[in-house]
Coordinates of C-alpha atoms in Angstrom, one line a residue:
E1 CA 171.4 -137.4 285.9
R2 CA 172.4 -133.8 286.2
E3 CA 169.1 -132.7 284.5
K4 CA 167.2 -134.8 287.0
M5 CA 169.0 -133.2 289.9
D6 CA 168.3 -129.7 288.5
L7 CA 164.7 -130.5 288.2
A8 CA 164.5 -131.8 291.7
M9 CA 166.3 -128.7 293.0
S10 CA 163.9 -126.4 291.1
K11 CA 160.9 -128.4 292.3
A12 CA 161.8 -128.0 296.0
P13 CA 161.1 -124.3 296.2
L14 CA 157.8 -124.8 294.4
E15 CA 156.8 -127.5 296.8
A16 CA 157.8 -125.3 299.8
R17 CA 155.7 -122.5 298.3
I18 CA 152.7 -124.8 297.8
R19 CA 153.1 -126.0 301.5
Q20 CA 153.2 -122.4 302.6
K21 CA 150.1 -121.6 300.6
E22 CA 148.3 -124.7 302.0
D23 CA 149.2 -123.7 305.5
A24 CA 148.0 -120.1 304.9
W25 CA 144.8 -121.5 303.4
V26 CA 144.2 -123.8 306.3
K27 CA 144.7 -120.9 308.8
E28 CA 142.5 -118.5 306.7
R29 CA 139.9 -121.2 306.5
E30 CA 139.9 -121.8 310.2
R31 CA 139.8 -118.0 310.8
L32 CA 136.8 -117.6 308.5
L33 CA 135.0 -120.6 310.0
S34 CA 135.5 -119.2 313.4
E35 CA 134.3 -115.8 312.2
I36 CA 131.2 -117.3 310.6
N37 CA 130.4 -119.1 313.9
N38 CA 130.9 -115.9 315.9
F39 CA 128.6 -114.0 313.5
Q40 CA 126.0 -116.8 313.7
D41 CA 126.2 -116.7 317.5
L42 CA 125.8 -112.9 317.5
A43 CA 122.9 -113.1 315.1
R44 CA 121.3 -115.8 317.3
E45 CA 121.8 -113.7 320.5
T46 CA 120.4 -110.6 318.8
D47 CA 117.4 -112.6 317.5
E48 CA 116.7 -113.8 321.1
R49 CA 117.0 -110.3 322.4
Y50 CA 114.7 -109.1 319.7
R51 CA 112.1 -111.8 320.7
E52 CA 112.4 -110.8 324.3
L53 CA 111.8 -107.2 323.4
E54 CA 108.8 -108.1 321.3
M55 CA 107.3 -110.0 324.2
K56 CA 108.0 -107.1 326.5
N57 CA 106.5 -104.7 324.0
E58 CA 103.3 -106.8 323.7
A59 CA 103.0 -107.0 327.5
L60 CA 103.4 -103.2 327.8
E61 CA 100.8 -102.6 325.0
E62 CA 98.4 -104.9 326.9
E63 CA 99.0 -103.1 330.1
T64 CA 98.5 -99.7 328.4
M65 CA 95.2 -100.9 327.0
K66 CA 94.2 -102.1 330.4
L67 CA 95.1 -98.8 332.0
R68 CA 93.2 -96.9 329.4
L69 CA 90.2 -99.0 330.1
E70 CA 90.6 -98.3 333.8
A71 CA 90.9 -94.6 333.1
R72 CA 87.7 -94.6 331.0
A73 CA 85.9 -96.6 333.7
A74 CA 87.0 -94.1 336.3
N75 CA 85.7 -91.3 334.1
V76 CA 82.4 -93.0 333.7
D77 CA 82.2 -93.7 337.4
G78 CA 83.1 -90.1 338.2
G79 CA 80.3 -88.9 335.9
V80 CA 77.7 -91.2 337.5
R81 CA 78.7 -90.1 341.0
S82 CA 78.5 -86.4 340.1
G83 CA 74.8 -86.9 339.4
S84 CA 74.1 -87.9 343.0
T85 CA 71.7 -86.1 345.2
A86 CA 72.4 -82.7 346.8
A87 CA 72.6 -84.2 350.3
M88 CA 75.7 -86.2 349.3
E89 CA 77.3 -83.3 347.4
G90 CA 80.2 -83.1 349.9
D91 CA 81.0 -86.8 349.6
S92 CA 80.5 -86.6 345.8
W93 CA 82.9 -83.7 345.6
S94 CA 85.6 -85.6 347.5
E95 CA 85.0 -88.7 345.4
R96 CA 85.2 -86.7 342.3
V97 CA 88.5 -85.2 343.4
K98 CA 89.8 -88.6 344.3
S99 CA 88.7 -90.0 340.9
N100 CA 90.3 -87.1 339.1
N101 CA 93.5 -87.7 340.9
E102 CA 93.4 -91.4 340.1
I103 CA 92.7 -90.5 336.4
K104 CA 95.7 -88.2 336.4
E105 CA 97.9 -90.9 337.8
L106 CA 96.6 -93.5 335.3
R107 CA 97.2 -91.0 332.5
K108 CA 100.7 -90.5 333.7
E109 CA 101.2 -94.2 333.8
V110 CA 99.8 -94.7 330.3
K111 CA 102.1 -91.9 329.0
S112 CA 105.1 -93.5 330.6
K113 CA 104.1 -96.9 329.1
D114 CA 103.7 -95.3 325.7
D115 CA 107.1 -93.8 326.0
E116 CA 108.5 -97.2 327.0
I117 CA 106.9 -98.8 324.0
R118 CA 108.4 -96.1 321.7
A119 CA 111.8 -96.8 323.2
L120 CA 111.4 -100.5 322.6
R121 CA 110.4 -99.9 319.0
I122 CA 113.6 -97.9 318.5
E123 CA 115.6 -100.6 320.1
K124 CA 113.9 -103.2 317.9
M125 CA 114.8 -101.2 314.8
S126 CA 118.4 -101.0 316.0
L127 CA 118.5 -104.7 316.6
E128 CA 117.1 -105.4 313.2
S129 CA 119.7 -103.3 311.6
E130 CA 122.4 -105.1 313.7
V131 CA 121.1 -108.5 312.6
F132 CA 121.1 -107.3 308.9
A133 CA 124.8 -106.2 309.3
Y134 CA 125.7 -109.6 310.8
Q135 CA 124.0 -111.4 308.0
K136 CA 126.0 -109.4 305.5
D137 CA 129.2 -110.1 307.4
I138 CA 128.4 -113.9 307.3
E139 CA 127.6 -113.7 303.6
T140 CA 131.0 -112.0 303.0
S141 CA 132.8 -114.5 305.1
N142 CA 131.1 -117.4 303.2
R143 CA 132.1 -115.8 299.9
D144 CA 135.7 -115.4 301.1
Y145 CA 135.8 -119.0 302.3
E146 CA 134.5 -120.3 299.0
N147 CA 137.1 -118.2 297.1
L148 CA 139.8 -119.6 299.3
E149 CA 138.6 -123.1 298.8
K150 CA 138.5 -122.5 295.0
D151 CA 142.1 -121.2 295.1
Y152 CA 143.2 -124.1 297.2
K153 CA 141.7 -126.6 294.7
E154 CA 143.5 -124.8 291.9
L155 CA 146.8 -125.0 293.8
E156 CA 146.2 -128.7 294.4
G157 CA 145.4 -129.4 290.7

């Protein structure tokens, strides 16, 4: 009877320790699951932002190509006009000046669009590295979760 009581008394702290570890495991599990969900949400948001930037980049590249074509067309039109007759030389000169000004403006616009494209590419690379970091964090959290689950099963068994 005494031995039974001693065993029961020595068993109580062990059971309390197991309950504490189970509670800690449950809390850690919930924390890791929450962290995994947060990282997945961040990765999803980053991916959406990346797709938006890709679409914007494509639109800017199309616009740049269109502006370049317009600039070339303006150059060609300016060259044809300059071959006009001498009687229209005054008008031809003003048209040439106007065309040259338009070409300068179009070139400035093309340059600004090229700069914008470069900036988008840099942002795209930044987002890609951010997604990679989130993926690594998710993998680490998953590993931690699996290790905790394994430890919990060992405690149960």
